[in-house]
PDB file of C-alpha atoms in Angstrom:
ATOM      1  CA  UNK A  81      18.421   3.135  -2.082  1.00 75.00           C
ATOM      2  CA  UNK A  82      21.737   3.467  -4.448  1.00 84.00           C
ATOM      3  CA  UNK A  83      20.994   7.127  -5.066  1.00 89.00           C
ATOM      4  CA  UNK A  84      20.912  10.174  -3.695  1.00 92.00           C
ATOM      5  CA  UNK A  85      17.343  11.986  -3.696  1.00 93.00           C
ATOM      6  CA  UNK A  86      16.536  14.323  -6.524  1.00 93.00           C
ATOM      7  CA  UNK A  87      18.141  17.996  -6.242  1.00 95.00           C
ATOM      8  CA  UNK A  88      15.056  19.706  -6.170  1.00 95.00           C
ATOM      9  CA  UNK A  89      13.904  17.313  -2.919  1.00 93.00           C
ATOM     10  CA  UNK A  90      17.142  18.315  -1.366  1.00 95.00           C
ATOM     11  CA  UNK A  91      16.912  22.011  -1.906  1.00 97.00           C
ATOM     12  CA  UNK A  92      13.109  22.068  -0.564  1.00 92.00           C
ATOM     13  CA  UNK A  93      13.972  20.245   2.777  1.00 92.00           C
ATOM     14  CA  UNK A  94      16.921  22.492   2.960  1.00 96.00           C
ATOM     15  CA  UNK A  95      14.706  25.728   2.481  1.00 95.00           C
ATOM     16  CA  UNK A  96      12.320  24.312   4.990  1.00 90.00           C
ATOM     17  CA  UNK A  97      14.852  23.368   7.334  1.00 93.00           C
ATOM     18  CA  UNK A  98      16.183  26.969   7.301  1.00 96.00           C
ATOM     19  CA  UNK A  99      12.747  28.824   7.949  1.00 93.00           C
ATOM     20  CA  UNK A 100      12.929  26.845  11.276  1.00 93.00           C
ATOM     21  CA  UNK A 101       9.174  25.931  12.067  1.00 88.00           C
ATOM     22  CA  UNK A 102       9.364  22.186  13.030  1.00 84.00           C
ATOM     23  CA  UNK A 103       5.868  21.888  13.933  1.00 83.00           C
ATOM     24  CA  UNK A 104       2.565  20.775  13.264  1.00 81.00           C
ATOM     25  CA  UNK A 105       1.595  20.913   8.586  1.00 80.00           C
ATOM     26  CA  UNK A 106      -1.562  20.718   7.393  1.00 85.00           C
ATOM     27  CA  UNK A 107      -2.431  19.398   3.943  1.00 91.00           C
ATOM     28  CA  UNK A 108      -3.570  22.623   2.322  1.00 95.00           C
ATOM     29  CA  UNK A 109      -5.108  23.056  -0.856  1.00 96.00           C
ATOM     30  CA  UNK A 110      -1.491  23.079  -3.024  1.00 95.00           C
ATOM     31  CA  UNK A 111      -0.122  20.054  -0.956  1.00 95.00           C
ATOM     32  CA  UNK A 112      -3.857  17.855  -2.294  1.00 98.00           C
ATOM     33  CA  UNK A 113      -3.611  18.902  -5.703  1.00 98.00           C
ATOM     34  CA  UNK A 114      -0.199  17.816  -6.345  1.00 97.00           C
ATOM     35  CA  UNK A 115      -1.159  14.164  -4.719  1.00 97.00           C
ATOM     36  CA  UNK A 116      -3.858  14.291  -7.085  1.00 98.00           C
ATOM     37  CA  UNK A 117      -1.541  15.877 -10.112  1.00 98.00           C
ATOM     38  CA  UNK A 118       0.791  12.982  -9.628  1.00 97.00           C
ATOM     39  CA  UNK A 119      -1.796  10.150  -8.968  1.00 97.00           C
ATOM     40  CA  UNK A 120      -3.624  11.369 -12.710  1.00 97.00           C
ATOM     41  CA  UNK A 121      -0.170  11.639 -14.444  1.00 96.00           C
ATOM     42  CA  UNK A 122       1.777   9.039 -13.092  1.00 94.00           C
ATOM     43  CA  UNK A 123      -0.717   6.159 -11.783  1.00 94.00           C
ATOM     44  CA  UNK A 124      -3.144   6.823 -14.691  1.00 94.00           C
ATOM     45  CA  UNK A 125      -5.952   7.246 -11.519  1.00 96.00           C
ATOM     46  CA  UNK A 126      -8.041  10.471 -10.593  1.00 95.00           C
ATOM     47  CA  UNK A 127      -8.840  10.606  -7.028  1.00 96.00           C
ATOM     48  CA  UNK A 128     -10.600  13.077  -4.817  1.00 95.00           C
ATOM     49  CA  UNK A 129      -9.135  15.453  -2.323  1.00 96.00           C
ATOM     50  CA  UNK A 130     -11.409  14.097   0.278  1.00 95.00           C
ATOM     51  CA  UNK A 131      -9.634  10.408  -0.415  1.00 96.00           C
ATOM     52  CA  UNK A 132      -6.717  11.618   0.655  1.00 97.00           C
ATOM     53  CA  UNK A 133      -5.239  11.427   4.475  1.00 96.00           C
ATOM     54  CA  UNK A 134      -1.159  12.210   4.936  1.00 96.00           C
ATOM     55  CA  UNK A 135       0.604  10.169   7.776  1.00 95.00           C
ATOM     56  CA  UNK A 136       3.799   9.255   8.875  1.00 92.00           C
ATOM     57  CA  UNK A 137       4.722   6.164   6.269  1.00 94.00           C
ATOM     58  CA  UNK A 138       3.439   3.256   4.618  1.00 95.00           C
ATOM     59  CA  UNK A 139       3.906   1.467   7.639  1.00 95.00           C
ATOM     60  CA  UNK A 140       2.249   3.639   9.867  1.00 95.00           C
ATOM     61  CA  UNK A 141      -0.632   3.494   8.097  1.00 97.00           C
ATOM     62  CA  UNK A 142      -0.493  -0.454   8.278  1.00 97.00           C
ATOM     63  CA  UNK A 143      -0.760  -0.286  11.613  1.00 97.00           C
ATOM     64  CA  UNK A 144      -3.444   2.570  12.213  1.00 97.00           C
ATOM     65  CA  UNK A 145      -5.562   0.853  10.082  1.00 98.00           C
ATOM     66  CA  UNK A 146      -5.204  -2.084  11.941  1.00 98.00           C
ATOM     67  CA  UNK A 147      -6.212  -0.266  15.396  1.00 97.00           C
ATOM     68  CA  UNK A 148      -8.639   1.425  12.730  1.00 97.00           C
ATOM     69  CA  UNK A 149     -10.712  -1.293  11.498  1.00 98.00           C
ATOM     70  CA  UNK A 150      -9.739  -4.684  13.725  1.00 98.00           C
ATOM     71  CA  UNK A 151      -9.647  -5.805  17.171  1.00 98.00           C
ATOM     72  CA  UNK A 152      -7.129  -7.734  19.523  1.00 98.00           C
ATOM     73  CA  UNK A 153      -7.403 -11.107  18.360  1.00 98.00           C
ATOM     74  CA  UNK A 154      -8.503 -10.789  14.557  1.00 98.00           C
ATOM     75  CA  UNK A 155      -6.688 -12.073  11.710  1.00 98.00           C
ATOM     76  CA  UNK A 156      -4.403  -9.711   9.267  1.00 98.00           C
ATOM     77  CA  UNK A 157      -3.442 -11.723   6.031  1.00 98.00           C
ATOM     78  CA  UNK A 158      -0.693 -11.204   4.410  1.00 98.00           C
ATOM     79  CA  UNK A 159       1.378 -13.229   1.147  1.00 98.00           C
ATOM     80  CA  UNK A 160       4.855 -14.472   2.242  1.00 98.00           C
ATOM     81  CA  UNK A 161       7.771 -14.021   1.229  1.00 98.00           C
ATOM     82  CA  UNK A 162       6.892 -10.136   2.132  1.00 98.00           C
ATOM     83  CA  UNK A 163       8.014  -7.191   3.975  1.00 97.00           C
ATOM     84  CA  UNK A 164       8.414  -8.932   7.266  1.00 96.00           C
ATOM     85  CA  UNK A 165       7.540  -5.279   9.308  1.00 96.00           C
ATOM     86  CA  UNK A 166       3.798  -6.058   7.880  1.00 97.00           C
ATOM     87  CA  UNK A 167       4.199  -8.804  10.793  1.00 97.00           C
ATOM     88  CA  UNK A 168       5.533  -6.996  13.268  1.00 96.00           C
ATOM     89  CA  UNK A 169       2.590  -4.123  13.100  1.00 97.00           C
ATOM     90  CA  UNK A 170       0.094  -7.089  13.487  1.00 98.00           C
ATOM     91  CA  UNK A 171       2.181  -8.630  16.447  1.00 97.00           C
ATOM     92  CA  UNK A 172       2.115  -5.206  18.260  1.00 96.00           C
ATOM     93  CA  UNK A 173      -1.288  -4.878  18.043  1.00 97.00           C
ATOM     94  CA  UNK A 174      -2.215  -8.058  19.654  1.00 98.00           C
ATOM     95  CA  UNK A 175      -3.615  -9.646  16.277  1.00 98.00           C
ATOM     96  CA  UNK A 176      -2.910 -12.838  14.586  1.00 98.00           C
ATOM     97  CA  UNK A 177      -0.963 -12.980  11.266  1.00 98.00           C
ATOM     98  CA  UNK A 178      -2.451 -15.369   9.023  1.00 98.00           C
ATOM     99  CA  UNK A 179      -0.127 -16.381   6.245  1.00 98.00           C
ATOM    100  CA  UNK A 180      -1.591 -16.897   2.254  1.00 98.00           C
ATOM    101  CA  UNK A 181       2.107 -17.802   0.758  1.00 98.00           C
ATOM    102  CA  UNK A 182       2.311 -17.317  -2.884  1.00 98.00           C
ATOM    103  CA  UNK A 183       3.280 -20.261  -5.252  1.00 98.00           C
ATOM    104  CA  UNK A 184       6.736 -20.314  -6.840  1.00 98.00           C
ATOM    105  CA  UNK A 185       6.740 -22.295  -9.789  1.00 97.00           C
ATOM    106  CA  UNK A 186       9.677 -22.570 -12.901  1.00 97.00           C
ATOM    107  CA  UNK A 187      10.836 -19.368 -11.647  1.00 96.00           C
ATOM    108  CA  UNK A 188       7.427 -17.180 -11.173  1.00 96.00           C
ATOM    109  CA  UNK A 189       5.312 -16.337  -8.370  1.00 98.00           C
ATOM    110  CA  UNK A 190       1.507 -16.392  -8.170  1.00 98.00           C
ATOM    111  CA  UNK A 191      -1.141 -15.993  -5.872  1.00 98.00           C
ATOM    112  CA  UNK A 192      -2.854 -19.038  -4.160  1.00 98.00           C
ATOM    113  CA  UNK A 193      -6.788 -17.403  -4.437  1.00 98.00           C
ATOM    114  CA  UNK A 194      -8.104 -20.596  -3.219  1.00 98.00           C
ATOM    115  CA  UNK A 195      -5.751 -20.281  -0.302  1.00 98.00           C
ATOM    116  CA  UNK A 196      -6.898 -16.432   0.088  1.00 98.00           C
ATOM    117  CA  UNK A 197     -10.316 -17.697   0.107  1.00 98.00           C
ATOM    118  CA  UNK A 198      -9.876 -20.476   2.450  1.00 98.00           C
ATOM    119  CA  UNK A 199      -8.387 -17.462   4.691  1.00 98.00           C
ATOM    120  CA  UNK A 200     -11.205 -14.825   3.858  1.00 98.00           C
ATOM    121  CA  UNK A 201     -13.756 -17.173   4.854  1.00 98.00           C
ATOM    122  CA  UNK A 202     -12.695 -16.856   8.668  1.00 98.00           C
ATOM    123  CA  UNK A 203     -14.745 -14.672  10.250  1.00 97.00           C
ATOM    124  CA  UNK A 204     -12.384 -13.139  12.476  1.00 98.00           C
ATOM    125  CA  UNK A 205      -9.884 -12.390   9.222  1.00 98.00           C
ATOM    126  CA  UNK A 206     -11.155  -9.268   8.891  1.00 98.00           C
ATOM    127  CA  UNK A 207      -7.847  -7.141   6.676  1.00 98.00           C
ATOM    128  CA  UNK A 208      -5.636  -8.269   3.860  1.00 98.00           C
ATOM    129  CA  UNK A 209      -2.709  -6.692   3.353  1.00 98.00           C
ATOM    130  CA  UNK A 210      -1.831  -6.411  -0.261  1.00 98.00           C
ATOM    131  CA  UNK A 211       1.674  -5.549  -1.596  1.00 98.00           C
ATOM    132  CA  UNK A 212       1.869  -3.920  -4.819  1.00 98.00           C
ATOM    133  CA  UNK A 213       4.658  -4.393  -6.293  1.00 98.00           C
ATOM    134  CA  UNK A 214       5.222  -7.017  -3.890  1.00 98.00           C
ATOM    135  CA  UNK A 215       8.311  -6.686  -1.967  1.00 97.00           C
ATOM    136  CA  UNK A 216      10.530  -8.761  -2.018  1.00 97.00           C
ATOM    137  CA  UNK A 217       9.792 -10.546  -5.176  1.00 96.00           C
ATOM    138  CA  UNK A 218       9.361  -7.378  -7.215  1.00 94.00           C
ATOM    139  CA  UNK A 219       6.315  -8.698  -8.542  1.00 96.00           C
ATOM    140  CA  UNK A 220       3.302  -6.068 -10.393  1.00 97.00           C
ATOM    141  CA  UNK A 221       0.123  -7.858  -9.853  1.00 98.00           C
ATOM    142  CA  UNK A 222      -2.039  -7.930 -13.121  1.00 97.00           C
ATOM    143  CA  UNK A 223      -5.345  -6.666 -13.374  1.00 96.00           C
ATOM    144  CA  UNK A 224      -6.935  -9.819 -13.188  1.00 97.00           C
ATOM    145  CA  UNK A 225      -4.909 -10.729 -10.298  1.00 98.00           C
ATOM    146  CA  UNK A 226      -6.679  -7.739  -8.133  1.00 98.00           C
ATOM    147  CA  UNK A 227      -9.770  -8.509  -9.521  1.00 97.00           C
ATOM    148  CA  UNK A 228     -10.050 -11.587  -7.953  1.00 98.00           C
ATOM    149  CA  UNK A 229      -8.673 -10.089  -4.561  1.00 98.00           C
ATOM    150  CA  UNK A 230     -11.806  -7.098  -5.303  1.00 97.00           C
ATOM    151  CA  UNK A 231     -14.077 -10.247  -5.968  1.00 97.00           C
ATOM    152  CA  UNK A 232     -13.100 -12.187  -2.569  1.00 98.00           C
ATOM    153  CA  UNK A 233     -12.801  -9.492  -0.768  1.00 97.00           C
ATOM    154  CA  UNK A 234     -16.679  -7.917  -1.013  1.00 96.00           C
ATOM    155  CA  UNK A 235     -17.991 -11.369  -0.662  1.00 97.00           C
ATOM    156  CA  UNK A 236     -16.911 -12.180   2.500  1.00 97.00           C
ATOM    157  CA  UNK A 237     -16.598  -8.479   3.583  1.00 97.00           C
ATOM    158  CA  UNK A 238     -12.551  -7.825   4.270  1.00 98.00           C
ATOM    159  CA  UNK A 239     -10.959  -5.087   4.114  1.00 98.00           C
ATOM    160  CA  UNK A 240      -8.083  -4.482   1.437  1.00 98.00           C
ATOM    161  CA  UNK A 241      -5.142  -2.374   2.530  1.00 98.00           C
ATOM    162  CA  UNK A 242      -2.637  -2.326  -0.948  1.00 98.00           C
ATOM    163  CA  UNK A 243       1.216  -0.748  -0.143  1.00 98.00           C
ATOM    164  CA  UNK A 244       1.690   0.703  -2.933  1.00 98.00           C
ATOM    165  CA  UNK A 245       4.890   2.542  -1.884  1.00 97.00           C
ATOM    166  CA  UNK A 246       6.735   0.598  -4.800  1.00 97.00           C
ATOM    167  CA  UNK A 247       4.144   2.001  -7.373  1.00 97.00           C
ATOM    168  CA  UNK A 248       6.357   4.149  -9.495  1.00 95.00           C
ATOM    169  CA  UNK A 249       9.417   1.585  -9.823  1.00 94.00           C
ATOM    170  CA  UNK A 250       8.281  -1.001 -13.059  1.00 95.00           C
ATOM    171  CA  UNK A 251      10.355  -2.033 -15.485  1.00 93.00           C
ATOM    172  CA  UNK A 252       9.785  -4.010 -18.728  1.00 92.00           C
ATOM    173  CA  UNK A 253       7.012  -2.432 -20.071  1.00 92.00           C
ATOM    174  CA  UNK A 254       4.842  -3.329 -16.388  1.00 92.00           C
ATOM    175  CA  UNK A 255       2.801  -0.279 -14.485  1.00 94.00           C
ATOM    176  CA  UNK A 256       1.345  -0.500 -11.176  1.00 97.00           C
ATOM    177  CA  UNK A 257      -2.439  -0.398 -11.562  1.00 96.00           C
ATOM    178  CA  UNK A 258      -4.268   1.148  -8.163  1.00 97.00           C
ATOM    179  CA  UNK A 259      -5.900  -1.187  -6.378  1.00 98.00           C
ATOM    180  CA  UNK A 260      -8.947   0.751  -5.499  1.00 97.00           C
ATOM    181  CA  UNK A 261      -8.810   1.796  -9.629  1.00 96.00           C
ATOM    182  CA  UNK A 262      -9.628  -2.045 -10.238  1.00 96.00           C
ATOM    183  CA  UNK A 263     -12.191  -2.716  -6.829  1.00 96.00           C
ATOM    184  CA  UNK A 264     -14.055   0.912  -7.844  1.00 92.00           C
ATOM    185  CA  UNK A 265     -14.707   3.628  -5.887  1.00 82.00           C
ATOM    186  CA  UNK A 266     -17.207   2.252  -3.510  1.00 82.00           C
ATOM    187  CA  UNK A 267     -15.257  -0.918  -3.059  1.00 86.00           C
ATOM    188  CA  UNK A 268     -13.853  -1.704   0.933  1.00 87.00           C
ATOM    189  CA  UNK A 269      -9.949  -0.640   0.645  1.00 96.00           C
ATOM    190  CA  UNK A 270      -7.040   1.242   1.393  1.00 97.00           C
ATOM    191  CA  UNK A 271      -4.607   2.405  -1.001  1.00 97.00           C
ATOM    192  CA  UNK A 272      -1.266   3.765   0.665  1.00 98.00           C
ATOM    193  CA  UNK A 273       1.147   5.546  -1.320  1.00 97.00           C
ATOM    194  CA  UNK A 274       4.506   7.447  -1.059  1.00 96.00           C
ATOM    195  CA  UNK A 275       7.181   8.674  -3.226  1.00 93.00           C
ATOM    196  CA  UNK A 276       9.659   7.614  -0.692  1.00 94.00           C
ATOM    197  CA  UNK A 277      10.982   4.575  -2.571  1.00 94.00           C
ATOM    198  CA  UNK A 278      11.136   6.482  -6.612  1.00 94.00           C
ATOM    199  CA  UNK A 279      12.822   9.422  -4.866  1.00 94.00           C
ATOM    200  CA  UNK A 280      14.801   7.604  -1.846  1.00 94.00           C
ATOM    201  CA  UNK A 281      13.440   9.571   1.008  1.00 90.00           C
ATOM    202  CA  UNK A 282      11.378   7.166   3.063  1.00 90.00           C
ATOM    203  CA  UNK A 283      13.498   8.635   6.043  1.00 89.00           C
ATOM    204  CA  UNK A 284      11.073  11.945   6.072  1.00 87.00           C
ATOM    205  CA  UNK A 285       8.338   9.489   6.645  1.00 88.00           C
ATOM    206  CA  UNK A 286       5.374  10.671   4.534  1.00 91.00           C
ATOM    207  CA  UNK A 287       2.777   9.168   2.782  1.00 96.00           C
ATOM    208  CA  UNK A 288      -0.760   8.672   1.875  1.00 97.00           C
TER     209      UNK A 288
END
């Protein structure tokens, strides 16, 4: 958020800005193999065009997949301390936020996964909302770490959702590793991305 977007980003809203058709985009053919381009090059992760569904923001697709695959009254979990609009999408949808705070110890965070399964095991928690990297904490969740979610997650049948929107900002040697890379194909989750954060756009709105 302390710099400007890339050049080329500015020029190409500018150009589209100036052709003057506001309306409805599709994703055609060029817009799906550049999601897919970036996905192999940058995220180490081939995905299909069919995987792939725009919309308006990481956050909006918190919440459609909440109207999506939930109903008034069911639990969303999520990891405090963490983006606190995750809350505010369950809220408005007349679901209950059930909290699975991570442990800060000498310094570090961790995931409680006795805690997560403790949560998972109530049938009306029915989505877990993963952030990764976790915002606020910055944190890159290991392998391991989402193998465990992957593990808990199919055996008491709960949906993953994983914001990745903070994907492409590591540091230290550290690389965001899909979610749904680590679960497998066939495995019950959502990945969202965007490039809104790496570029500082997220005021377009647009993700995936």
């Amino acid at each position: 958020m302390d710099f400007k977007t890339a050049p080329v980003i500015i020029d190409a809203l500018v150009k589209r800005a100036k052709i003057g058709l506001m309306g409805f985009t599709l994703a055609d053919d060029k817009y799906l193999s550049s999601i897919r381009w970036w996905m192999k090059n940058m995220r180490d992760w081939e995905i299909e065009k069919d995987w792939i569904v725009p919309t308006y923001g990481t956050i909006h697709s918190v919440a459609t997949t909440i109207r999506a695959f939930t109903e008034e009254g069911d639990g969303v979990i999520v990891q405090p301390p963490v983006y606190n609009r995750y809350e505010q999408a369950v809220r408005r949808t007349n679901r209950e936020i059930v909290s699975n705070p991570l442990i800060y110890k000498d310094g570090k965070y961790s995931m409680d996964f006795d805690d997560l399964e403790r949560c998972m095991k109530v049938d009306k928690n029915r989505l877990f909302v993963l952030c990764n990297p976790h915002n606020p904490i910055a944190k890159v969740w290991r392998p391991s770490d989402l193998e465990i979610i992957s593990s808990l997650a199919q055996r008491y049948n709960v949906l993953v959702f994983s914001d990745e929107i903070f994907g492409e900002i590591t540091f230290n040697g550290n690389s965001t590793i899909p979610y749904a890379k680590v679960a497998g194909n066939e495995s019950h989750s959502i990945v969202a991305t965007s490039l809104g954060k790496v570029f500082n756009f997220t005021g377009v709105n647009n993700a995936n």
